[in-house]
Short mmCIF file of C-alpha atoms and ligand atoms in Angstrom, two decimals:
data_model
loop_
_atom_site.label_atom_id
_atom_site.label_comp_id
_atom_site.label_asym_id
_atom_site.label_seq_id
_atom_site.Cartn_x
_atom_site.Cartn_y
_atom_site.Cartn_z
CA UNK K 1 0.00 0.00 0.00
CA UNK K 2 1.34 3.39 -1.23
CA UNK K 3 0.67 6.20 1.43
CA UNK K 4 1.14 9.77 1.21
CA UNK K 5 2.47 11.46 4.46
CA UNK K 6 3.69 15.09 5.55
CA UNK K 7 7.31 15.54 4.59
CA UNK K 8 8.94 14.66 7.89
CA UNK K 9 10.69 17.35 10.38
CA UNK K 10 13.96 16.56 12.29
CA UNK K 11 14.83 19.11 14.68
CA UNK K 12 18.43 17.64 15.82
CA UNK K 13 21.07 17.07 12.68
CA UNK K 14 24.61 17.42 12.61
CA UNK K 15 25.32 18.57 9.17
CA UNK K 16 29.00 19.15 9.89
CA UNK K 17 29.10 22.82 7.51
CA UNK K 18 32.05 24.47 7.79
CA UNK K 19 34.84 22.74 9.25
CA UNK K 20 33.83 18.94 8.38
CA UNK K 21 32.83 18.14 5.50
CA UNK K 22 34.87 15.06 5.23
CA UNK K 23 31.73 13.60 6.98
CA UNK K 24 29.23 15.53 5.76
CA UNK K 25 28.11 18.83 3.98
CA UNK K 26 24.55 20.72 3.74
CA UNK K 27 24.07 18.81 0.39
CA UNK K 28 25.14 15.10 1.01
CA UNK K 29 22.84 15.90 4.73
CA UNK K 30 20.12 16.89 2.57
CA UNK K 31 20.42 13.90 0.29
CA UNK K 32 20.22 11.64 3.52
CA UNK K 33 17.50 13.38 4.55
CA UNK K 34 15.08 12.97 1.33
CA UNK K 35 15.98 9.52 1.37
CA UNK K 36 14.58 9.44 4.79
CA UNK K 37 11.59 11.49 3.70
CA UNK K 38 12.34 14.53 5.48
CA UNK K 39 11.65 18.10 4.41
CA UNK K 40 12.41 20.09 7.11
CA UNK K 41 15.38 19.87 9.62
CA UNK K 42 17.60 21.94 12.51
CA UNK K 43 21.02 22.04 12.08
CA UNK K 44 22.94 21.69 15.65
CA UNK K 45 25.84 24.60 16.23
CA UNK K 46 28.59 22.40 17.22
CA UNK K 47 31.03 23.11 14.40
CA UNK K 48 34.06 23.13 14.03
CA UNK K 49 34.17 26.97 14.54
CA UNK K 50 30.85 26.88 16.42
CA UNK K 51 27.55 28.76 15.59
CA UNK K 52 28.09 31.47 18.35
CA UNK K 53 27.85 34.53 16.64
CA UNK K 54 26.16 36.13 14.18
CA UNK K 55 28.59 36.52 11.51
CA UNK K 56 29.17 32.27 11.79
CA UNK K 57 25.03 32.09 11.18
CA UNK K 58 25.33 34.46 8.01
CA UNK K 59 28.08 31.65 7.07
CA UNK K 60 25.97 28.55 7.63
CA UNK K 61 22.71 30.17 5.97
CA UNK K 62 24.46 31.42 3.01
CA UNK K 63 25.79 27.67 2.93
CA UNK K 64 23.33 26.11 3.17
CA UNK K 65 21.56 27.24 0.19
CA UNK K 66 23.03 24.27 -1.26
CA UNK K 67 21.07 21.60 0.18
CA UNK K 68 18.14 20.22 -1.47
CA UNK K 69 15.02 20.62 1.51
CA UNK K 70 14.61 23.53 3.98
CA UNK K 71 17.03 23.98 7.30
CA UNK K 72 16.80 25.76 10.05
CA UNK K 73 19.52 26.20 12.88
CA UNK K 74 19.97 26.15 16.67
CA UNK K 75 22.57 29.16 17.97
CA UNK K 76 25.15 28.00 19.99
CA UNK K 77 27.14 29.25 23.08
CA UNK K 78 30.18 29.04 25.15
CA UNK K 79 28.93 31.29 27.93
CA UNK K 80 30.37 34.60 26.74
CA UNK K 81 28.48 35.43 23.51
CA UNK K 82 25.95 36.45 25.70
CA UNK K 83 25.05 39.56 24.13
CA UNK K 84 24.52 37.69 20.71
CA UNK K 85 21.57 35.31 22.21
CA UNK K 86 19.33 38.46 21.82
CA UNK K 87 20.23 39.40 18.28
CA UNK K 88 19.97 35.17 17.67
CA UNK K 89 16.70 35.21 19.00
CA UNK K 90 15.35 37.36 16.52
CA UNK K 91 16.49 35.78 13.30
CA UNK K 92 13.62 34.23 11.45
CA UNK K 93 16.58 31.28 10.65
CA UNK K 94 16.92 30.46 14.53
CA UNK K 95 14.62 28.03 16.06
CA UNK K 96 16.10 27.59 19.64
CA UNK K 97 19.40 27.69 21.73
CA UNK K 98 21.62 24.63 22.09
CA UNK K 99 23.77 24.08 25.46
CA UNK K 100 26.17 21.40 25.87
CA UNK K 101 25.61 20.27 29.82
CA UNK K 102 28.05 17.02 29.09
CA UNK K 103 31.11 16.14 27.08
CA UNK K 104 30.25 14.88 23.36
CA UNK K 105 31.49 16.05 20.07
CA UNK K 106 32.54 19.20 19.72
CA UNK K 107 34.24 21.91 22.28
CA UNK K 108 31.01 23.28 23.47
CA UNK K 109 30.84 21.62 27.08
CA UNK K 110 29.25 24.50 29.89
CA UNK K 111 29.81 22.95 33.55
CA UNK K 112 29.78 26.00 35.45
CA UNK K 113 26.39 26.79 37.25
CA UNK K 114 26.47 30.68 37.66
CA UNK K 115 27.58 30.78 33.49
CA UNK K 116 24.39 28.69 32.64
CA UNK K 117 22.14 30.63 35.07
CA UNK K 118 23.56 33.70 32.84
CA UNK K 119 22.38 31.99 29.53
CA UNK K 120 19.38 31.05 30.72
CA UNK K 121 18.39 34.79 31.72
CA UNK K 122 20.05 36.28 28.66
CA UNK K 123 17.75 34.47 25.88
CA UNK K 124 14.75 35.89 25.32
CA UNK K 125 11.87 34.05 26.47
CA UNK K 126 10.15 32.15 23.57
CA UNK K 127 12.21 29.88 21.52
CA UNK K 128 13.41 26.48 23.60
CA UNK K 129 16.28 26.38 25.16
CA UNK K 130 17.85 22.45 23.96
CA UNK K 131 20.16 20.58 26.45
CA UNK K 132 22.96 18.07 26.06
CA UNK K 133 21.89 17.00 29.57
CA UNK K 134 22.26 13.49 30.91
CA UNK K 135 21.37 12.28 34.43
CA UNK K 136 22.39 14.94 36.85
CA UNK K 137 22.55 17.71 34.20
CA UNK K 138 18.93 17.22 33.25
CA UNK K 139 17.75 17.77 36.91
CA UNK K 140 19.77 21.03 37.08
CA UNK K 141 18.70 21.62 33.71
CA UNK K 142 14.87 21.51 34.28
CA UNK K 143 15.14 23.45 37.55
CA UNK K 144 16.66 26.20 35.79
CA UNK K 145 14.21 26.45 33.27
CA UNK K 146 11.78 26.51 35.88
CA UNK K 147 13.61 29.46 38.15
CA UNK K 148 14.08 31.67 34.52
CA UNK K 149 10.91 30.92 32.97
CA UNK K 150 12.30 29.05 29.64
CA UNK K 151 10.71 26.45 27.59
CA UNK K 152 13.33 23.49 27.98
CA UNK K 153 13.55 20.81 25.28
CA UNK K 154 15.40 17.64 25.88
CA UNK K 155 17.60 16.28 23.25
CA UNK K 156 18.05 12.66 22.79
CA UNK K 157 16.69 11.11 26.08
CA UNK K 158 18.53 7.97 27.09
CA UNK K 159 17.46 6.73 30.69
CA UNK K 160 14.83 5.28 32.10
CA UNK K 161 14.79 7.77 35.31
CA UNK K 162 15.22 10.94 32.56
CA UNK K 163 12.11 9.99 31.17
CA UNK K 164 10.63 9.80 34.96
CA UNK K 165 11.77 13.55 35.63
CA UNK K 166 10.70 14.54 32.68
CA UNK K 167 6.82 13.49 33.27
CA UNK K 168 6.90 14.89 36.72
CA UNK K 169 7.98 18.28 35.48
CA UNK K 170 5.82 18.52 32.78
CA UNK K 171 2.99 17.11 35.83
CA UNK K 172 4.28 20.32 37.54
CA UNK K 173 3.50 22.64 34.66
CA UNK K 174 6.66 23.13 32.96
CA UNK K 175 6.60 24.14 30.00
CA UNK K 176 9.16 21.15 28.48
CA UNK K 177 9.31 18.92 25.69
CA UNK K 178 11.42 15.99 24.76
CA UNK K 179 13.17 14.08 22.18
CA UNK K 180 14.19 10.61 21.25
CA UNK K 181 16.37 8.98 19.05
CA UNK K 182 15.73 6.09 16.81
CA UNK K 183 18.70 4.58 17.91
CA UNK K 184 18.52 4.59 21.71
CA UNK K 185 14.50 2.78 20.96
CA UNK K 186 16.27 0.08 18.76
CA UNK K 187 19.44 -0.82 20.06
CA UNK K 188 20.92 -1.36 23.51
CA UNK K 189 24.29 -1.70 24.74
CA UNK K 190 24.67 -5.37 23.49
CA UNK K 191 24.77 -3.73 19.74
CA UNK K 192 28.25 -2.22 21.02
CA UNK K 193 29.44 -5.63 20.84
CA UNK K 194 27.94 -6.19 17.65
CA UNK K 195 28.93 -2.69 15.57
CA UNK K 196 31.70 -1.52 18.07
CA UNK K 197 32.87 2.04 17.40
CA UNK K 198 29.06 2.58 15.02
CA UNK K 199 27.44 2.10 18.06
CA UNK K 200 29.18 4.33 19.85
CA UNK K 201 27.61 8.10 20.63
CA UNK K 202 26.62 9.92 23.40
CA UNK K 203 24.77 9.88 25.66
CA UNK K 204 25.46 5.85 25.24
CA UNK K 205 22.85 2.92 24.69
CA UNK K 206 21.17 2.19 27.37
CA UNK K 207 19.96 -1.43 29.26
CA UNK K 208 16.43 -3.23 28.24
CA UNK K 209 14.62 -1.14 31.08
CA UNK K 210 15.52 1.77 29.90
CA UNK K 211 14.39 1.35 26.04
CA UNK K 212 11.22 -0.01 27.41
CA UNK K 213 10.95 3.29 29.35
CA UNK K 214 11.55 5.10 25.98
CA UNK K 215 8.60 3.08 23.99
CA UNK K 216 6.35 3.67 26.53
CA UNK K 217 7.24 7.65 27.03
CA UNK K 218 7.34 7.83 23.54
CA UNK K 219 3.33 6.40 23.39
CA UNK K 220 2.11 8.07 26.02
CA UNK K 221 3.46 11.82 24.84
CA UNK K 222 5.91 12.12 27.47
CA UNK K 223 8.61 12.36 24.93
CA UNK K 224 7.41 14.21 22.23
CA UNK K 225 9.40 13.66 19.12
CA UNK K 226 11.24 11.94 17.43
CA UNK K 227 15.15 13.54 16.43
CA UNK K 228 17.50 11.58 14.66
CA UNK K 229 20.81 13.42 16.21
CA UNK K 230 22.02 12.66 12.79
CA UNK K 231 25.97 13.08 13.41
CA UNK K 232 27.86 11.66 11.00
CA UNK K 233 31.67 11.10 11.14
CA UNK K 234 33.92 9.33 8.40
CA UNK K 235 34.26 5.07 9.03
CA UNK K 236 37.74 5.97 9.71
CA UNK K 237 36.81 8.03 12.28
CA UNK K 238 34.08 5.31 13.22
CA UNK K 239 36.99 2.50 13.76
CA UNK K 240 39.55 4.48 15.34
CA UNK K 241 40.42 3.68 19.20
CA UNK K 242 38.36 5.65 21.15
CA UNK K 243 35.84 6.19 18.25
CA UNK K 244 34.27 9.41 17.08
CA UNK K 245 31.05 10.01 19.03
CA UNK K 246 27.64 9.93 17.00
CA UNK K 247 26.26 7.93 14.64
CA UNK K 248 23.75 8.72 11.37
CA UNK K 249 19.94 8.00 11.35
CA UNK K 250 18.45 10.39 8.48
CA UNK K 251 17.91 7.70 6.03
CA UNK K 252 16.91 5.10 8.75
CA UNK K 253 14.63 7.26 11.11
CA UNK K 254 11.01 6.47 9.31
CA UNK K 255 11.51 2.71 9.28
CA UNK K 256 12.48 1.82 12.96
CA UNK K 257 9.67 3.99 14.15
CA UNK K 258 7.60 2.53 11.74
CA UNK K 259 8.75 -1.18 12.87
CA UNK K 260 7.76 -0.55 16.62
CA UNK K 261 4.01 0.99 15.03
CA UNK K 262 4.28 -2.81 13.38
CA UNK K 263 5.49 -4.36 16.35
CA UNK K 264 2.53 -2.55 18.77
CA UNK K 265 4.44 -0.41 20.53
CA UNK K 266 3.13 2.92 19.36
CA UNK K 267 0.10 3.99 17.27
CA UNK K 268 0.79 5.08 13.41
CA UNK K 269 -0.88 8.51 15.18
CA UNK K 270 1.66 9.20 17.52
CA UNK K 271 4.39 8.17 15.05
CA UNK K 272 3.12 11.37 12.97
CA UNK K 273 2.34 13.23 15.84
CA UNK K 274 6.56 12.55 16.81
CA UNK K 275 7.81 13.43 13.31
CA UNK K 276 5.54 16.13 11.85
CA UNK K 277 2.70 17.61 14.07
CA UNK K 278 4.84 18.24 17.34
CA UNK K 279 8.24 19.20 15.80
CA UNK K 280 6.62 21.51 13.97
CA UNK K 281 4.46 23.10 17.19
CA UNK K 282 7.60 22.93 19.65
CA UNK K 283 10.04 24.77 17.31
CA UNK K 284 7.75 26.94 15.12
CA UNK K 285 8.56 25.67 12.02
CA UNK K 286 6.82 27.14 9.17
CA UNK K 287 4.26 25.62 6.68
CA UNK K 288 5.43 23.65 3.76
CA UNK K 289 2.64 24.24 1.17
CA UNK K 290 2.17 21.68 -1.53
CA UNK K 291 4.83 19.10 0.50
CA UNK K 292 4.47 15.31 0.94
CA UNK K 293 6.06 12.11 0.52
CA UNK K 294 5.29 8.85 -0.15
CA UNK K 295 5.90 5.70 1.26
CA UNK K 296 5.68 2.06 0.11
CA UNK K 297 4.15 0.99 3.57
CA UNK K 298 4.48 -2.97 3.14
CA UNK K 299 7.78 -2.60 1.42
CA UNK K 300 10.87 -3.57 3.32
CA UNK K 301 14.79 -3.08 2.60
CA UNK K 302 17.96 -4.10 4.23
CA UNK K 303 20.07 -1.18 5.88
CA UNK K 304 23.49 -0.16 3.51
CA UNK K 305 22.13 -3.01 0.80
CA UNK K 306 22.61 -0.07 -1.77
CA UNK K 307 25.37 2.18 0.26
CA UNK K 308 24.05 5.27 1.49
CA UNK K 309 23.37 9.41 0.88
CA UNK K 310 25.09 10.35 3.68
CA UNK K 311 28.96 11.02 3.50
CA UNK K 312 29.35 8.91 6.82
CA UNK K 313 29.00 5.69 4.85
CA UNK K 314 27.49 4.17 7.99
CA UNK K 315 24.56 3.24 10.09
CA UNK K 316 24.31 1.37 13.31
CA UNK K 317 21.71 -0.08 11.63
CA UNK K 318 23.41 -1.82 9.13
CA UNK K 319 22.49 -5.21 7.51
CA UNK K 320 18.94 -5.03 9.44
CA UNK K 321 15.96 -5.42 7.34
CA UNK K 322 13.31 -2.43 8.52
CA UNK K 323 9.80 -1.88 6.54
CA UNK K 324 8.61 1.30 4.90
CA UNK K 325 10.64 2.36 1.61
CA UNK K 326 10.02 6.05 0.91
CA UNK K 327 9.24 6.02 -2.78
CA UNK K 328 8.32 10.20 -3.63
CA UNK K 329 8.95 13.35 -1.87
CA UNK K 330 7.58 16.60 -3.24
CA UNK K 331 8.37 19.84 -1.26
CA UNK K 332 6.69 22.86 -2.69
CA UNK K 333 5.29 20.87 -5.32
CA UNK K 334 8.89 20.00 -6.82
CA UNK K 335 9.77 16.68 -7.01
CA UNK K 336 12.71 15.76 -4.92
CA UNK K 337 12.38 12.00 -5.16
CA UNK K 338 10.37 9.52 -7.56
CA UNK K 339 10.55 5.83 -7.58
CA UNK K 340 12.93 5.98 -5.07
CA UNK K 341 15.54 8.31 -7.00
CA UNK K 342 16.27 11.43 -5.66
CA UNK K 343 16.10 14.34 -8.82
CA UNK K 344 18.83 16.99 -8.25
C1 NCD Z 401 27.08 14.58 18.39
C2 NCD Z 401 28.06 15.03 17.29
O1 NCD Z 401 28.83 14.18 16.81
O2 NCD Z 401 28.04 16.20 16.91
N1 NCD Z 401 27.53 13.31 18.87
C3 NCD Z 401 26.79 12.39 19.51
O3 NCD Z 401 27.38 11.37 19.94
N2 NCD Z 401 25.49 12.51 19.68
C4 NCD Z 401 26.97 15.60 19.45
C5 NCD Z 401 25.77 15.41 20.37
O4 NCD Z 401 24.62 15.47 19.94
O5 NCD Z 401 25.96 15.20 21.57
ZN1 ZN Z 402 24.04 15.71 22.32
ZN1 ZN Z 403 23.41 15.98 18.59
#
């Protein structure tokens, strides 16, 4: 059965433009990305030379024309652009505020607790403030939202007791929102075994519990969408000893949420409501008139079979056979993608 869909939203990608694009650029990202049927995504600021000023945003939207589907960006900081979250704010290409609360790629880490009370009172209320924020951090994190009044959205959710704090705040009336990634709701830490240094990212995988915790927030709208955390790094990179943090899920995202709708654990409802409806509520994202896709729903293909869109070259997925082939993907009534090809 064909079936025609919104073009998908991601609102955590790693598209690696400037500084790394050995791994990936805004036009091999947006390849990945129609392959995976999405139309609209948020690119992360943890560059190379990060997104923490306004001149480095200029430099990311004006490269980014290249890429084949819309993107949008989060603003970074290292605690003393603090007069540039303002002027950030009010760009129409902004969509939120990333802070790093734990070590992971990039040089972007913010431990100190009077800087991030600074940050938190310097951007404007409106747009979410994202957090890196495992464990600990995400305690701290939601308190401070609380004491400044911010809309908090949690990136890639991991644990079994996150997911816990993050219903009871939202029971208290914070205004916070989640995310989950396809591969923390698939894989555990056995697959580390398995794929070695292309399972590896942070925050890690987690134990059965917890990605039983994750299906279930997931279905009942604790955790609100769906984000791939895209971050692709080369397979040299991948293999090295310690490996490269991050793996890719553009191209895989649809299927493995659309094998646990197969498998029972969430309605087809809430899988749209993850990938389209609430992205596109929590971060503001504008209309794409005239935009679907559509996907071969009893279809099925094996992960890297054909090799892949994104430069990576990888998945943490690969070999596994997942169901749902995106077939056509129209954004503004162009045609990005027919018969499974993508037109360029
Ligand atoms: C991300 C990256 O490579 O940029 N890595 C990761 O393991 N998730 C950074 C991040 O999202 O923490
Ligand atoms: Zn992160
Ligand atoms: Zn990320």
């Amino acid at each position: 059965m064909q079936k025609q869909l919104p073009g998908l939203i991601d609102v955590h990608v790693h598209l690696r433009e400037p500084g790394a694009t050995h791994k990936e650029d805004f036009y091999t990202g947006s390849r990945a990305a129609v392959k995976g049927g999405v139309t609209f995504m948020l690119d992360m600021p943890n560059n190379a030379t990060p997104t923490i000023s306004i001149e480095r945003l200029d430099e990311k939207v004006a490269l980014s024309k290249k890429a084949l589907i819309d993107i949008g960006f989060h603003f970074g900081t290292n605690g003393k652009n603090l007069e540039e979250l303002p002027k950030a704010a009010a760009r129409s290409e902004v969509y939120g505020l990333k802070i790093y609360c734990n070590h992971t790629t990039g040089e972007m880490l913010i431990e100190d607790q009077n800087a991030l009370d600074a940050i938190f009172q310097a951007w404007p209320v409106g747009k979410p403030i994202l957090v890196h924020a495992e464990g600990e951090q995400l305690k701290q994190s939601i308190a401070r939202a609380m004491k400044f009044g911010q809309r908090l959205h949690v990136c890639h959710i991991t644990q079994a007791t996150e997911v816990e704090d993050v219903r009871q705040a939202k029971a208290g009336g914070l205004s916070i929102t989640a995310g989950v990634c396809p591969h923390h709701l698939a894989l555990t830490g056995e697959a580390r075994e398995r794929m070695k240094g292309y399972a590896v990212m942070k925050p890690p995988l987690g134990t059965d519990a917890d990605q039983a915790a994750l299906w279930a927030g997931l279905a009942d709208g604790t955790i609100d969408v769906v984000e791939t955390d895209h971050a692709p790094h080369s397979r040299e990179e991948k293999e090295k000893d310690p490996p490269a943090f991050g793996v890719t899920g553009l191209e895989t995202s649809f299927s493995i949420i659309y094998k646990g709708v197969q498998e029972g654990k969430l309605t087809e409802e809430r899988m749209l409501e993850a990938m389209y409806t609430l992205p596109k509520k929590i971060f503001n994202i504008p209309e794409q008139p005239d935009t679907y896709i559509e996907v071969d729903m009893d279809a099925s293909w094996t992960v890297g079979e054909h090799g892949y869109e994104t430069k990576a070259n990888s998945s943490p997925f690969e070999g596994l056979v997942l169901p749902g082939v995106v077939t056509k993907v129209v954004l503004r009534g162009k045609e990005l993608m027919n018969n499974g090809t993508i037109i360029s």
